[in-house]
Coordinates of C-alpha atoms and ligand atoms in Angstrom, one line a residue:
X1 CA 69.5 70.3 -75.9
X2 CA 66.1 68.9 -76.3
X3 CA 64.9 68.8 -72.8
X4 CA 63.4 72.2 -72.4
X5 CA 59.9 72.7 -71.1
X6 CA 58.4 75.3 -73.5
X7 CA 57.5 75.2 -77.2
X8 CA 60.4 75.9 -79.6
X9 CA 59.0 79.4 -80.1
X10 CA 60.2 80.5 -76.6
X11 CA 63.8 79.6 -77.6
X12 CA 63.6 81.2 -81.0
X13 CA 64.4 84.6 -82.4
X14 CA 60.7 85.0 -83.1
X15 CA 60.1 85.7 -79.4
X16 CA 62.4 88.8 -79.5
X17 CA 62.0 90.1 -83.1
X18 CA 60.1 93.2 -82.0
X19 CA 62.3 94.0 -79.0
X20 CA 63.2 97.7 -79.1
X21 CA 66.8 96.9 -77.9
X22 CA 68.3 95.0 -80.9
X23 CA 71.7 93.4 -80.2
X24 CA 74.4 95.5 -81.9
X25 CA 76.4 93.9 -84.7
X26 CA 79.7 92.8 -83.3
X27 CA 82.0 90.2 -84.7
X28 CA 81.9 87.8 -81.7
X29 CA 84.0 84.8 -82.7
X30 CA 82.5 81.3 -82.6
X31 CA 84.1 78.3 -80.9
X32 CA 86.2 76.6 -83.5
X33 CA 88.2 73.5 -82.8
X34 CA 89.3 72.3 -79.4
X35 CA 90.4 74.8 -76.9
X36 CA 91.4 75.0 -73.2
X37 CA 90.7 77.6 -70.5
X38 CA 91.0 77.7 -66.8
X39 CA 87.3 78.5 -66.3
X40 CA 84.5 77.8 -68.7
X41 CA 81.3 79.8 -68.5
X42 CA 78.0 78.7 -70.2
X43 CA 75.6 81.5 -71.0
X44 CA 76.2 85.1 -72.0
X45 CA 73.6 87.1 -70.0
X46 CA 74.4 89.3 -67.0
X47 CA 75.3 86.3 -64.8
X48 CA 77.8 84.8 -67.2
X49 CA 79.2 88.1 -68.5
X50 CA 79.7 89.5 -65.0
X51 CA 81.5 86.3 -63.9
X52 CA 83.6 86.5 -67.1
X53 CA 84.5 90.2 -66.4
X54 CA 85.4 89.7 -62.8
X55 CA 87.5 86.6 -63.6
X56 CA 89.3 88.3 -66.5
X57 CA 90.0 91.4 -64.4
X58 CA 91.7 89.1 -61.8
X59 CA 93.9 87.6 -64.6
X60 CA 92.1 84.3 -64.8
X61 CA 91.8 82.7 -68.2
X62 CA 88.1 82.3 -69.0
X63 CA 86.1 81.3 -72.1
X64 CA 82.4 81.9 -72.3
X65 CA 80.2 80.0 -74.7
X66 CA 76.8 81.5 -75.7
X67 CA 74.2 79.8 -77.9
X68 CA 73.3 82.9 -79.8
X69 CA 74.9 86.3 -79.1
X70 CA 75.8 87.8 -75.7
X71 CA 72.5 89.4 -74.3
X72 CA 70.2 87.2 -76.5
X73 CA 68.4 85.8 -73.5
X74 CA 66.5 87.8 -70.8
X75 CA 69.4 90.1 -70.2
X76 CA 69.0 91.9 -73.6
X77 CA 65.2 92.1 -73.5
X78 CA 64.0 92.9 -70.0
X79 CA 62.2 95.9 -68.6
X80 CA 65.4 97.6 -67.4
X81 CA 64.4 97.9 -63.8
X82 CA 67.6 97.8 -61.8
X83 CA 66.0 97.2 -58.4
X84 CA 66.0 95.1 -55.3
X85 CA 64.7 91.6 -55.8
X86 CA 65.7 88.1 -56.7
X87 CA 63.3 86.1 -54.6
X88 CA 59.5 85.7 -54.5
X89 CA 59.4 84.6 -50.8
X90 CA 59.6 88.0 -49.2
X91 CA 61.5 89.4 -46.2
X92 CA 59.1 88.2 -43.5
X93 CA 59.1 84.5 -44.6
X94 CA 62.9 84.6 -45.3
X95 CA 63.4 86.0 -41.7
X96 CA 61.2 83.2 -40.3
X97 CA 63.1 80.5 -42.1
X98 CA 66.7 81.8 -41.8
X99 CA 66.5 84.3 -38.9
X100 CA 66.3 88.1 -38.9
X101 CA 70.1 88.7 -39.3
X102 CA 70.3 86.4 -42.3
X103 CA 67.3 88.1 -43.9
X104 CA 68.9 91.5 -43.3
X105 CA 72.2 90.3 -44.8
X106 CA 70.4 89.0 -47.8
X107 CA 68.6 92.3 -48.3
X108 CA 72.0 94.0 -48.1
X109 CA 73.1 91.9 -51.0
X110 CA 70.2 93.3 -53.1
X111 CA 71.4 96.8 -52.4
X112 CA 75.0 95.8 -53.1
X113 CA 73.7 94.4 -56.4
X114 CA 72.2 97.8 -57.5
X115 CA 75.4 99.5 -56.5
X116 CA 77.5 97.1 -58.5
X117 CA 75.5 97.8 -61.6
X118 CA 75.9 101.5 -61.0
X119 CA 79.6 101.1 -60.5
X120 CA 80.0 98.9 -63.7
X121 CA 78.2 101.5 -65.8
X122 CA 80.6 104.2 -64.4
X123 CA 83.8 102.3 -64.6
X124 CA 83.3 101.0 -68.1
X125 CA 81.6 104.2 -69.3
X126 CA 78.5 102.4 -70.5
X127 CA 75.9 105.0 -71.4
X128 CA 72.7 103.0 -70.7
X129 CA 70.1 105.8 -70.8
X130 CA 69.6 105.7 -67.0
X131 CA 66.7 107.5 -65.3
X132 CA 64.4 107.1 -62.3
X133 CA 65.4 108.0 -58.8
X134 CA 64.2 104.8 -57.1
X135 CA 61.0 102.9 -57.8
X136 CA 57.3 103.5 -57.3
X137 CA 54.9 100.8 -56.0
X138 CA 51.2 101.5 -56.7
X139 CA 48.2 100.1 -54.8
X140 CA 45.9 98.5 -57.4
X141 CA 42.9 98.5 -55.0
X142 CA 42.0 100.1 -51.6
X143 CA 43.0 97.0 -49.6
X144 CA 46.6 97.3 -50.9
X145 CA 47.1 100.7 -49.3
X146 CA 47.8 99.2 -45.9
X147 CA 50.3 96.8 -47.6
X148 CA 52.2 99.8 -48.9
X149 CA 52.3 101.3 -45.4
X150 CA 53.6 98.1 -43.8
X151 CA 56.2 97.9 -46.6
X152 CA 57.3 101.5 -45.7
X153 CA 57.7 100.4 -42.0
X154 CA 59.7 97.4 -42.9
X155 CA 62.0 99.3 -45.2
X156 CA 62.6 101.8 -42.4
X157 CA 63.9 99.0 -40.2
X158 CA 66.3 98.2 -43.1
X159 CA 67.5 101.7 -43.3
X160 CA 65.8 102.5 -46.6
X161 CA 63.8 105.7 -46.9
X162 CA 60.5 105.8 -48.7
X163 CA 57.6 108.1 -49.0
X164 CA 53.9 107.1 -48.9
X165 CA 51.8 109.0 -51.5
X166 CA 48.0 109.1 -50.9
X167 CA 45.8 108.9 -54.0
X168 CA 45.5 112.7 -54.4
X169 CA 49.2 113.2 -54.2
X170 CA 49.7 110.9 -57.2
X171 CA 48.0 113.2 -59.6
X172 CA 50.0 116.2 -58.3
X173 CA 53.2 114.4 -59.0
X174 CA 52.4 113.3 -62.5
X175 CA 51.5 109.7 -61.6
X176 CA 47.9 109.6 -62.6
X177 CA 46.5 106.3 -63.6
X178 CA 43.8 104.3 -61.8
X179 CA 45.8 103.7 -58.6
X180 CA 44.8 104.2 -55.0
X181 CA 48.1 105.2 -53.5
X182 CA 51.8 104.9 -54.0
X183 CA 55.1 104.3 -52.2
X184 CA 58.2 105.9 -53.6
X185 CA 61.2 103.9 -52.5
X186 CA 64.6 105.5 -53.1
X187 CA 66.4 102.4 -54.3
X188 CA 67.5 101.5 -57.8
X189 CA 67.1 103.1 -61.2
X190 CA 66.1 102.2 -64.7
X191 CA 68.3 101.6 -67.7
X192 CA 68.4 100.4 -71.3
X193 CA 69.1 96.7 -70.9
X194 CA 70.5 96.2 -74.4
X195 CA 73.1 98.9 -73.9
X196 CA 74.0 97.6 -70.5
X197 CA 74.4 94.0 -71.6
X198 CA 76.4 94.9 -74.7
X199 CA 78.6 97.3 -72.6
X200 CA 79.2 94.5 -70.1
X201 CA 80.1 92.0 -72.8
X202 CA 82.6 94.5 -74.4
X203 CA 84.1 95.3 -71.0
X204 CA 84.6 91.5 -70.3
X205 CA 86.1 91.1 -73.7
X206 CA 88.4 94.1 -73.2
X207 CA 89.5 92.7 -69.9
X208 CA 90.6 89.5 -71.6
X209 CA 87.6 87.2 -71.5
X210 CA 87.3 85.0 -74.5
X211 CA 83.6 85.3 -75.5
X212 CA 82.3 82.9 -78.2
X213 CA 78.8 83.4 -79.8
X214 CA 76.7 80.9 -81.7
X215 CA 78.3 78.1 -79.7
X216 CA 75.5 76.2 -77.9
X217 CA 76.8 73.6 -75.4
X218 CA 74.9 70.3 -76.0
X219 CA 76.7 68.1 -73.6
X220 CA 79.2 68.2 -70.7
X221 CA 81.5 65.3 -70.0
X222 CA 84.4 64.9 -67.6
X223 CA 87.9 63.8 -68.5
X224 CA 90.9 63.6 -66.2
X225 CA 89.7 66.3 -63.8
X226 CA 88.5 68.6 -66.5
X227 CA 85.1 69.5 -67.8
X228 CA 84.7 69.1 -71.5
X229 CA 81.9 71.3 -73.0
X230 CA 80.8 69.9 -76.4
X231 CA 79.4 72.4 -79.0
X232 CA 78.7 71.8 -82.7
X233 CA 81.9 73.4 -83.8
X234 CA 84.4 72.3 -81.2
X235 CA 85.0 71.6 -77.5
X236 CA 86.1 73.6 -74.5
X237 CA 88.1 72.0 -71.8
X238 CA 88.4 73.6 -68.4
X239 CA 89.1 72.7 -64.7
X240 CA 86.3 75.0 -63.5
X241 CA 82.8 75.5 -64.7
X242 CA 80.2 78.2 -64.2
X243 CA 76.7 77.6 -65.5
X244 CA 74.8 80.8 -66.3
X245 CA 71.8 79.7 -68.4
X246 CA 68.9 80.7 -66.0
X247 CA 65.5 80.6 -67.8
X248 CA 67.1 79.2 -71.0
X249 CA 68.5 76.2 -69.2
X250 CA 68.0 72.6 -70.5
X251 CA 67.1 69.8 -68.2
X252 CA 70.1 67.8 -69.5
X253 CA 72.9 70.4 -69.6
X254 CA 73.8 69.1 -67.1
X255 CA 71.4 66.3 -65.9
X256 CA 71.6 67.6 -62.3
X257 CA 69.6 70.7 -63.4
X258 CA 66.5 68.6 -64.3
X259 CA 63.6 70.1 -62.4
X260 CA 65.6 72.5 -60.3
X261 CA 64.3 75.6 -62.1
X262 CA 61.0 76.7 -63.5
X263 CA 61.2 78.9 -66.6
X264 CA 58.4 81.5 -66.8
X265 CA 57.5 83.9 -69.5
X266 CA 57.6 87.6 -69.0
X267 CA 56.2 89.9 -71.7
X268 CA 56.5 93.5 -72.7
X269 CA 54.5 95.9 -74.8
X270 CA 55.7 99.3 -75.9
X271 CA 53.7 102.2 -77.3
X272 CA 54.7 104.4 -80.2
X273 CA 56.2 107.8 -79.2
X274 CA 53.6 109.7 -77.2
X275 CA 53.0 113.4 -77.9
X276 CA 53.3 116.0 -75.1
X277 CA 49.5 116.5 -75.3
X278 CA 48.9 112.7 -74.9
X279 CA 51.2 112.6 -71.9
X280 CA 49.5 115.6 -70.3
X281 CA 46.1 114.2 -71.0
X282 CA 46.8 111.0 -69.1
X283 CA 48.8 112.9 -66.4
X284 CA 51.6 110.4 -66.2
X285 CA 54.7 112.6 -66.5
X286 CA 56.9 110.9 -64.0
X287 CA 60.1 109.2 -65.1
X288 CA 59.9 106.8 -62.2
X289 CA 59.9 103.1 -62.9
X290 CA 56.7 101.7 -61.4
X291 CA 54.7 98.5 -60.7
X292 CA 51.4 97.7 -59.1
X293 CA 50.7 95.6 -56.1
X294 CA 49.3 92.5 -57.9
X295 CA 51.0 89.2 -57.6
X296 CA 50.8 89.0 -61.4
X297 CA 52.1 92.5 -61.5
X298 CA 52.2 95.1 -64.2
X299 CA 55.6 96.9 -64.4
X300 CA 55.8 100.1 -66.4
X301 CA 57.9 103.2 -67.1
X302 CA 58.1 106.1 -69.5
X303 CA 61.2 105.5 -71.6
X304 CA 63.5 108.4 -72.2
X305 CA 62.2 108.7 -75.8
X306 CA 58.6 109.1 -74.6
X307 CA 57.5 105.7 -75.4
X308 CA 55.6 103.9 -72.6
X309 CA 56.7 100.3 -71.7
X310 CA 54.5 97.9 -69.8
X311 CA 55.2 94.3 -68.9
X312 CA 53.4 91.4 -67.2
X313 CA 53.5 87.7 -66.6
X314 CA 50.8 85.0 -66.4
X315 CA 50.9 83.1 -69.7
X316 CA 51.7 79.4 -70.0
X317 CA 51.6 78.8 -73.7
X318 CA 54.7 79.9 -75.7
X319 CA 53.0 79.3 -79.1
X320 CA 52.6 82.2 -81.6
X321 CA 48.8 82.0 -80.8
X322 CA 49.5 82.2 -77.0
X323 CA 51.7 85.2 -77.6
X324 CA 49.0 86.9 -79.6
X325 CA 46.6 86.4 -76.7
X326 CA 49.2 87.9 -74.3
X327 CA 49.8 90.8 -76.5
X328 CA 46.0 91.5 -76.6
X329 CA 45.8 91.1 -72.8
X330 CA 48.6 93.7 -72.1
X331 CA 47.0 96.1 -74.5
X332 CA 43.7 95.8 -72.7
X333 CA 45.4 96.2 -69.3
X334 CA 47.3 99.3 -70.6
X335 CA 44.0 100.8 -71.8
X336 CA 42.3 100.1 -68.5
X337 CA 45.2 101.4 -66.3
X338 CA 45.9 104.4 -68.4
X339 CA 42.5 105.1 -70.2
X340 CA 43.7 108.2 -72.1
X341 CA 46.1 106.0 -74.0
X342 CA 43.6 103.4 -75.0
X343 CA 43.8 104.6 -78.6
X344 CA 47.6 104.6 -78.8
X345 CA 49.3 102.1 -81.2
X346 CA 51.6 99.6 -79.6
X347 CA 53.9 98.4 -82.3
X348 CA 56.4 96.4 -80.2
X349 CA 55.7 93.2 -78.2
X350 CA 58.1 90.5 -77.1
X351 CA 58.7 87.9 -74.4
X352 CA 61.5 86.1 -72.7
X353 CA 62.1 83.6 -70.0
X354 CA 62.8 84.2 -66.3
X355 CA 63.2 81.4 -63.8
X356 CA 61.8 80.5 -60.4
X357 CA 62.9 77.9 -57.8
X358 CA 60.8 75.6 -55.7
X359 CA 61.8 77.6 -52.5
X360 CA 61.2 80.9 -54.2
X361 CA 64.8 81.9 -53.6
X362 CA 67.7 82.8 -55.9
X363 CA 70.6 80.3 -55.9
X364 CA 74.4 80.8 -56.0
X365 CA 76.3 77.6 -55.2
X366 CA 77.7 74.3 -56.4
X367 CA 76.3 72.2 -59.2
X368 CA 75.4 69.2 -57.0
X369 CA 78.5 67.3 -56.0
X370 CA 80.6 68.3 -58.9
X371 CA 83.9 69.7 -57.9
X372 CA 84.8 73.2 -59.0
X373 CA 81.5 73.8 -60.7
X374 CA 78.9 76.4 -59.7
X375 CA 75.7 78.0 -61.0
X376 CA 73.8 81.2 -60.3
X377 CA 70.1 81.3 -61.2
X378 CA 66.4 81.7 -60.4
X379 CA 66.1 85.4 -59.8
X380 CA 62.3 85.3 -60.0
X381 CA 62.0 87.9 -62.8
X382 CA 64.0 90.5 -60.8
X383 CA 67.4 89.6 -61.8
X384 CA 69.0 92.5 -63.6
X385 CA 70.9 93.6 -60.5
X386 CA 71.0 90.3 -58.7
X387 CA 72.3 88.3 -61.7
X388 CA 75.1 90.8 -62.1
X389 CA 76.0 90.4 -58.5
X390 CA 75.7 86.6 -58.7
X391 CA 78.2 86.7 -61.6
X392 CA 80.7 88.5 -59.4
X393 CA 80.1 86.0 -56.6
X394 CA 80.5 83.0 -59.0
X395 CA 83.9 84.5 -60.1
X396 CA 84.9 84.6 -56.4
X397 CA 83.9 81.0 -55.9
X398 CA 86.0 80.0 -58.9
X399 CA 88.9 81.9 -57.4
X400 CA 88.6 79.8 -54.2
X401 CA 86.9 82.5 -52.1
X402 CA 83.6 82.3 -50.2
X403 CA 80.7 84.1 -51.7
X404 CA 76.9 84.6 -51.7
X405 CA 74.8 84.7 -48.5
X406 CA 73.2 82.0 -46.4
X407 CA 69.9 82.6 -48.3
X408 CA 71.6 82.2 -51.7
X409 CA 73.3 79.0 -50.6
X410 CA 70.1 77.2 -49.7
X411 CA 70.2 73.9 -51.7
X412 CA 68.3 74.0 -55.0
X413 CA 65.5 71.5 -54.6
X414 CA 63.8 69.7 -57.5
X415 CA 60.2 70.3 -58.3
X416 CA 58.2 67.1 -57.9
X417 CA 57.3 65.4 -61.2
X418 CA 59.8 67.6 -62.8
X419 CA 58.8 66.8 -66.4
X420 CA 55.3 68.1 -65.8
X421 CA 56.3 71.1 -63.7
X422 CA 55.0 73.7 -66.2
X423 CA 51.5 72.5 -65.3
X424 CA 51.9 73.8 -61.8
X425 CA 51.8 77.3 -63.3
X426 CA 48.0 76.8 -64.0
X427 CA 47.3 76.5 -60.3
X428 CA 49.7 79.2 -59.3
X429 CA 48.3 81.7 -61.8
X430 CA 44.7 80.9 -60.9
X431 CA 45.6 81.3 -57.2
X432 CA 47.3 84.7 -57.9
X433 CA 44.4 85.9 -59.9
X434 CA 42.0 85.1 -57.1
X435 CA 44.1 86.9 -54.6
X436 CA 44.7 89.9 -56.9
X437 CA 41.0 90.4 -57.6
X438 CA 39.4 91.4 -60.8
X439 CA 41.5 92.2 -63.9
X440 CA 42.0 95.9 -64.6
X441 CA 38.9 97.3 -66.3
X442 CA 38.5 100.6 -68.1
X443 CA 36.5 103.2 -66.2
X444 CA 34.5 103.7 -69.4
X445 CA 33.8 100.0 -69.8
Ligands
LIG501 C1 60.5 90.3 -70.6 C2 61.4 90.3 -69.3 C3 61.4 91.5 -68.5 C4 62.2 91.5 -67.4 N1 62.3 92.7 -66.7 C5 63.2 92.8 -65.6 C6 63.4 94.0 -65.0 O1 62.8 95.0 -65.4 N2 64.2 94.0 -63.9 C7 64.9 92.9 -63.5 O2 65.6 93.0 -62.5 N3 64.7 91.7 -64.1 C8 64.0 91.6 -65.2 N4 63.9 90.5 -65.9 C9 64.7 89.3 -65.5 C10 66.2 89.5 -65.9 O3 66.2 89.9 -67.3 C11 66.9 88.2 -65.7 O4 66.8 87.8 -64.3 C12 68.4 88.3 -66.0 O5 68.6 88.8 -67.3 C13 69.0 86.9 -65.9 O6 70.3 86.9 -66.5 P1 71.1 85.6 -66.8 O7 72.4 86.0 -67.3 O8 71.1 84.7 -65.6 O9 70.2 84.8 -67.9 P2 69.9 85.2 -69.4 O10 70.1 86.6 -69.7 O11 68.6 84.6 -69.8 O12 71.1 84.5 -70.2 C14 71.2 83.1 -70.3 C15 71.9 82.8 -71.6 O13 72.3 81.4 -71.6 C16 72.3 81.1 -73.0 N5 72.3 79.6 -73.0 C17 71.3 78.8 -72.6 N6 71.7 77.5 -72.8 C18 72.9 77.5 -73.3 C19 73.8 76.5 -73.7 N7 73.5 75.2 -73.6 N8 75.0 76.9 -74.3 C20 75.3 78.2 -74.5 N9 74.5 79.2 -74.1 C21 73.3 78.9 -73.5 C22 71.1 81.7 -73.6 O14 71.2 81.9 -75.0 C23 71.1 83.1 -72.8 O15 71.7 84.1 -73.6 C24 63.0 90.4 -67.1 C25 63.1 89.3 -67.9 C26 62.3 89.3 -69.0 C27 62.3 88.0 -69.9

């Protein structure tokens, strides 16, 4: 597992040490010796765990191998926005490419994905500190107000209700920052990602899935119609394979994957507990999960314990120094967007890897020409709900049923000059920054 495109820091515990959602101690067994299962799953995030749960519930024998512990990757350290998403292309371009009906069907899968998470929380009695009735989009500059209005019109055609909030209405509703207007979309909710992923893993295990931690797969070979997954401490042999490694994938597990995904860092900063006076002074009392209209967006929400979480993307270096710079940048942005909190300490910062595709679409489908082998990946940083749904779809594929949508099945193209693809991010981020306009700056500055 050497062919990964970031510095080792990105794949180490160091990147998640300060995450406020530690992985609970649980005696997950390790792969030991040579075992056989009907389906093998690689990766213990939402994609792999949801696939494992749905397979086990249908009585299929399934073993999941995870490098670290279930939830160690993005699934146990994300912002907890359970919302529509999964692509970066957008409805209009998807409709242009696949047709209006296919775009609508794809949008419906995003709503199904949210409903699936809600159902899993209820069925398996996972208390994941949910809050937020929908999401709030916030115009970061006057020009973005018309974008919010167009978005509201488009959502209406898709049967989703939303409410446009002019600038002065934001303050009245406890949404005061430095934003020009808002759009409250009644879709989705927020949750504690650590509690959700652990609950999902326990539910899969209780349903009969064999989950092995600390069992990184270093090689996949084929023997007599079976896949053989090689880990340090043993092998797993299975007729069917599901790959669920997303941003933590390696270009050589399997080789087909090389250059078909672009890992990207997402970063989160969390304040200490805010006092009621501090919250009132800023005027941000809403519990809605929110994000601004930048391409390199800021996403934020007040956590149930009155700590404020803010995340963003846009860094290329995964070195400790690069991380320090990103921490400083989010702190500056937080101070600029919420000036009354400029003095507030921010003790927790961490990062993780999401993944993009060349076509800016999520993928659920076969691993090249391999028989009985599938993957689900590339949710463009919005995969909490979509990866859970993808896992359920992958389980269906492994049980011989059809799954996914036309959009999800679009073949996964390779980035040109795959080994150097991280460099494309320089141009992409520069372009986004030019489109987004000036970085947030404090009114006092
Ligand atoms: C900081 C951050 C904030 C985010 N915020 C949000 C948000 O608010 N809302 C939202 O919708 N999405 C968000 N996302 C994205 C979301 O977390 C991901 O899309 C989702 O978790 C992907 O799940 P996954 O199971 O596909 O991948 P992951 O959760 O990354 O799991 C992949 C797993 O595969 C394992 N693995 C890799 N290689 C091997 C191997 N060879 N052998 C065994 N195991 C292996 C890894 O250890 C890892 O645990 C965020 C992501 C990050 C990093």
